Amino acid sequence: MALSHAARKRLSLLILVIGMPLYVVVAVSVVNWADARWGRLPFLAEMAVYIVLGLLWALPFRSLFRGVGQADPNVETDQAEGPGPSA
C-alpha cells in the first residue's frame, strides 16, 4: 500500500529528526571502536569512510524522500484565478 503525501512528509520528518542523529551517533561510535581496535586510519581513508557512511543512510529512504518537498499532487488547485485581488 502506498503512503499518502502527508504520511510521507511526516515519516521523512521523523527520520530526519530522530533517525538521523541516532545514525550519526552509531556511525561515529563504530568508527571510534574500529580506531581503538585496529588503530587510526590514514586521513584520506577515514574521510572516505565518513563519506560512505554519510551517503549510506539515505539509500533505504530514497523513495520515501523523493517528492516530499513538492506540492501534494492529489490536491487540485484553481488555476483560473491569477494572483492578486479579484474584483
Tab-separated table of C-alpha atoms in Angstrom:
chain	number	residue	atom	x	y	z
A	1	MET	CA	0.000	0.000	0.000
A	2	ALA	CA	1.408	3.381	-0.992
A	3	LEU	CA	1.693	6.101	1.614
A	4	SER	CA	-0.159	9.360	1.162
A	5	HIS	CA	1.825	12.518	0.548
A	6	ALA	CA	1.110	13.796	4.075
A	7	ALA	CA	2.175	10.480	5.628
A	8	ARG	CA	5.404	10.514	3.610
A	9	LYS	CA	6.114	14.060	4.824
A	10	ARG	CA	5.543	13.075	8.459
A	11	LEU	CA	7.627	9.919	8.188
A	12	SER	CA	10.506	11.695	6.452
A	13	LEU	CA	10.484	14.392	9.147
A	14	LEU	CA	10.561	11.712	11.841
A	15	ILE	CA	13.500	10.012	10.138
A	16	LEU	CA	15.416	13.292	9.824
A	17	VAL	CA	14.736	14.490	13.380
A	18	ILE	CA	15.136	11.220	15.285
A	19	GLY	CA	16.710	8.649	12.982
A	20	MET	CA	19.487	10.781	11.537
A	21	PRO	CA	21.020	11.828	14.896
A	22	LEU	CA	20.842	8.216	16.094
A	23	TYR	CA	22.569	7.050	12.913
A	24	VAL	CA	25.304	9.664	13.365
A	25	VAL	CA	25.943	8.513	16.942
A	26	VAL	CA	26.093	4.858	15.869
A	27	ALA	CA	28.356	5.582	12.865
A	28	VAL	CA	30.818	7.658	14.916
A	29	SER	CA	30.801	5.031	17.688
A	30	VAL	CA	31.609	2.267	15.196
A	31	VAL	CA	34.455	4.297	13.665
A	32	ASN	CA	35.846	5.089	17.134
A	33	TRP	CA	35.611	1.414	18.094
A	34	ALA	CA	37.489	0.466	14.920
A	35	ASP	CA	40.131	3.102	15.725
A	36	ALA	CA	40.606	1.674	19.215
A	37	ARG	CA	40.731	-1.887	17.951
A	38	TRP	CA	42.970	-1.587	14.862
A	39	GLY	CA	44.452	1.885	15.121
A	40	ARG	CA	43.627	5.070	13.294
A	41	LEU	CA	43.196	5.007	9.529
A	42	PRO	CA	45.095	7.404	7.286
A	43	PHE	CA	43.314	10.734	6.815
A	44	LEU	CA	42.012	10.071	3.292
A	45	ALA	CA	40.781	6.590	4.211
A	46	GLU	CA	38.990	7.930	7.280
A	47	MET	CA	37.415	10.679	5.162
A	48	ALA	CA	36.260	8.047	2.649
A	49	VAL	CA	34.668	6.009	5.458
A	50	TYR	CA	32.744	9.057	6.699
A	51	ILE	CA	31.621	9.956	3.162
A	52	VAL	CA	30.380	6.415	2.532
A	53	LEU	CA	28.588	6.338	5.889
A	54	GLY	CA	27.118	9.772	5.144
A	55	LEU	CA	25.609	8.542	1.884
A	56	LEU	CA	24.697	5.052	3.065
A	57	TRP	CA	21.918	6.165	5.437
A	58	ALA	CA	19.843	7.706	2.639
A	59	LEU	CA	19.746	4.699	0.306
A	60	PRO	CA	16.894	2.846	2.035
A	61	PHE	CA	14.833	6.052	2.269
A	62	ARG	CA	15.426	7.360	-1.253
A	63	SER	CA	11.912	6.559	-2.473
A	64	LEU	CA	10.364	7.984	0.708
A	65	PHE	CA	12.150	11.332	0.399
A	66	ARG	CA	11.504	11.712	-3.340
A	67	GLY	CA	8.921	14.427	-3.988
A	68	VAL	CA	8.311	15.341	-0.338
A	69	GLY	CA	9.284	18.973	-0.916
A	70	GLN	CA	6.826	19.331	-3.778
A	71	ALA	CA	3.179	20.292	-3.519
A	72	ASP	CA	0.713	17.485	-2.855
A	73	PRO	CA	-0.104	16.023	-6.285
A	74	ASN	CA	-3.544	14.855	-5.138
A	75	VAL	CA	-4.809	18.350	-4.263
A	76	GLU	CA	-6.406	20.247	-7.113
A	77	THR	CA	-5.671	23.961	-7.286
A	78	ASP	CA	-7.766	26.552	-9.063
A	79	GLN	CA	-5.503	27.853	-11.834
A	80	ALA	CA	-8.207	30.042	-13.428
A	81	GLU	CA	-7.737	32.892	-10.979
A	82	GLY	CA	-4.371	34.533	-11.145
A	83	PRO	CA	-2.570	36.103	-8.217
A	84	GLY	CA	-3.760	39.430	-6.958
A	85	PRO	CA	-7.063	40.880	-5.854
A	86	SER	CA	-10.196	39.758	-7.577
A	87	ALA	CA	-12.861	42.323	-8.406
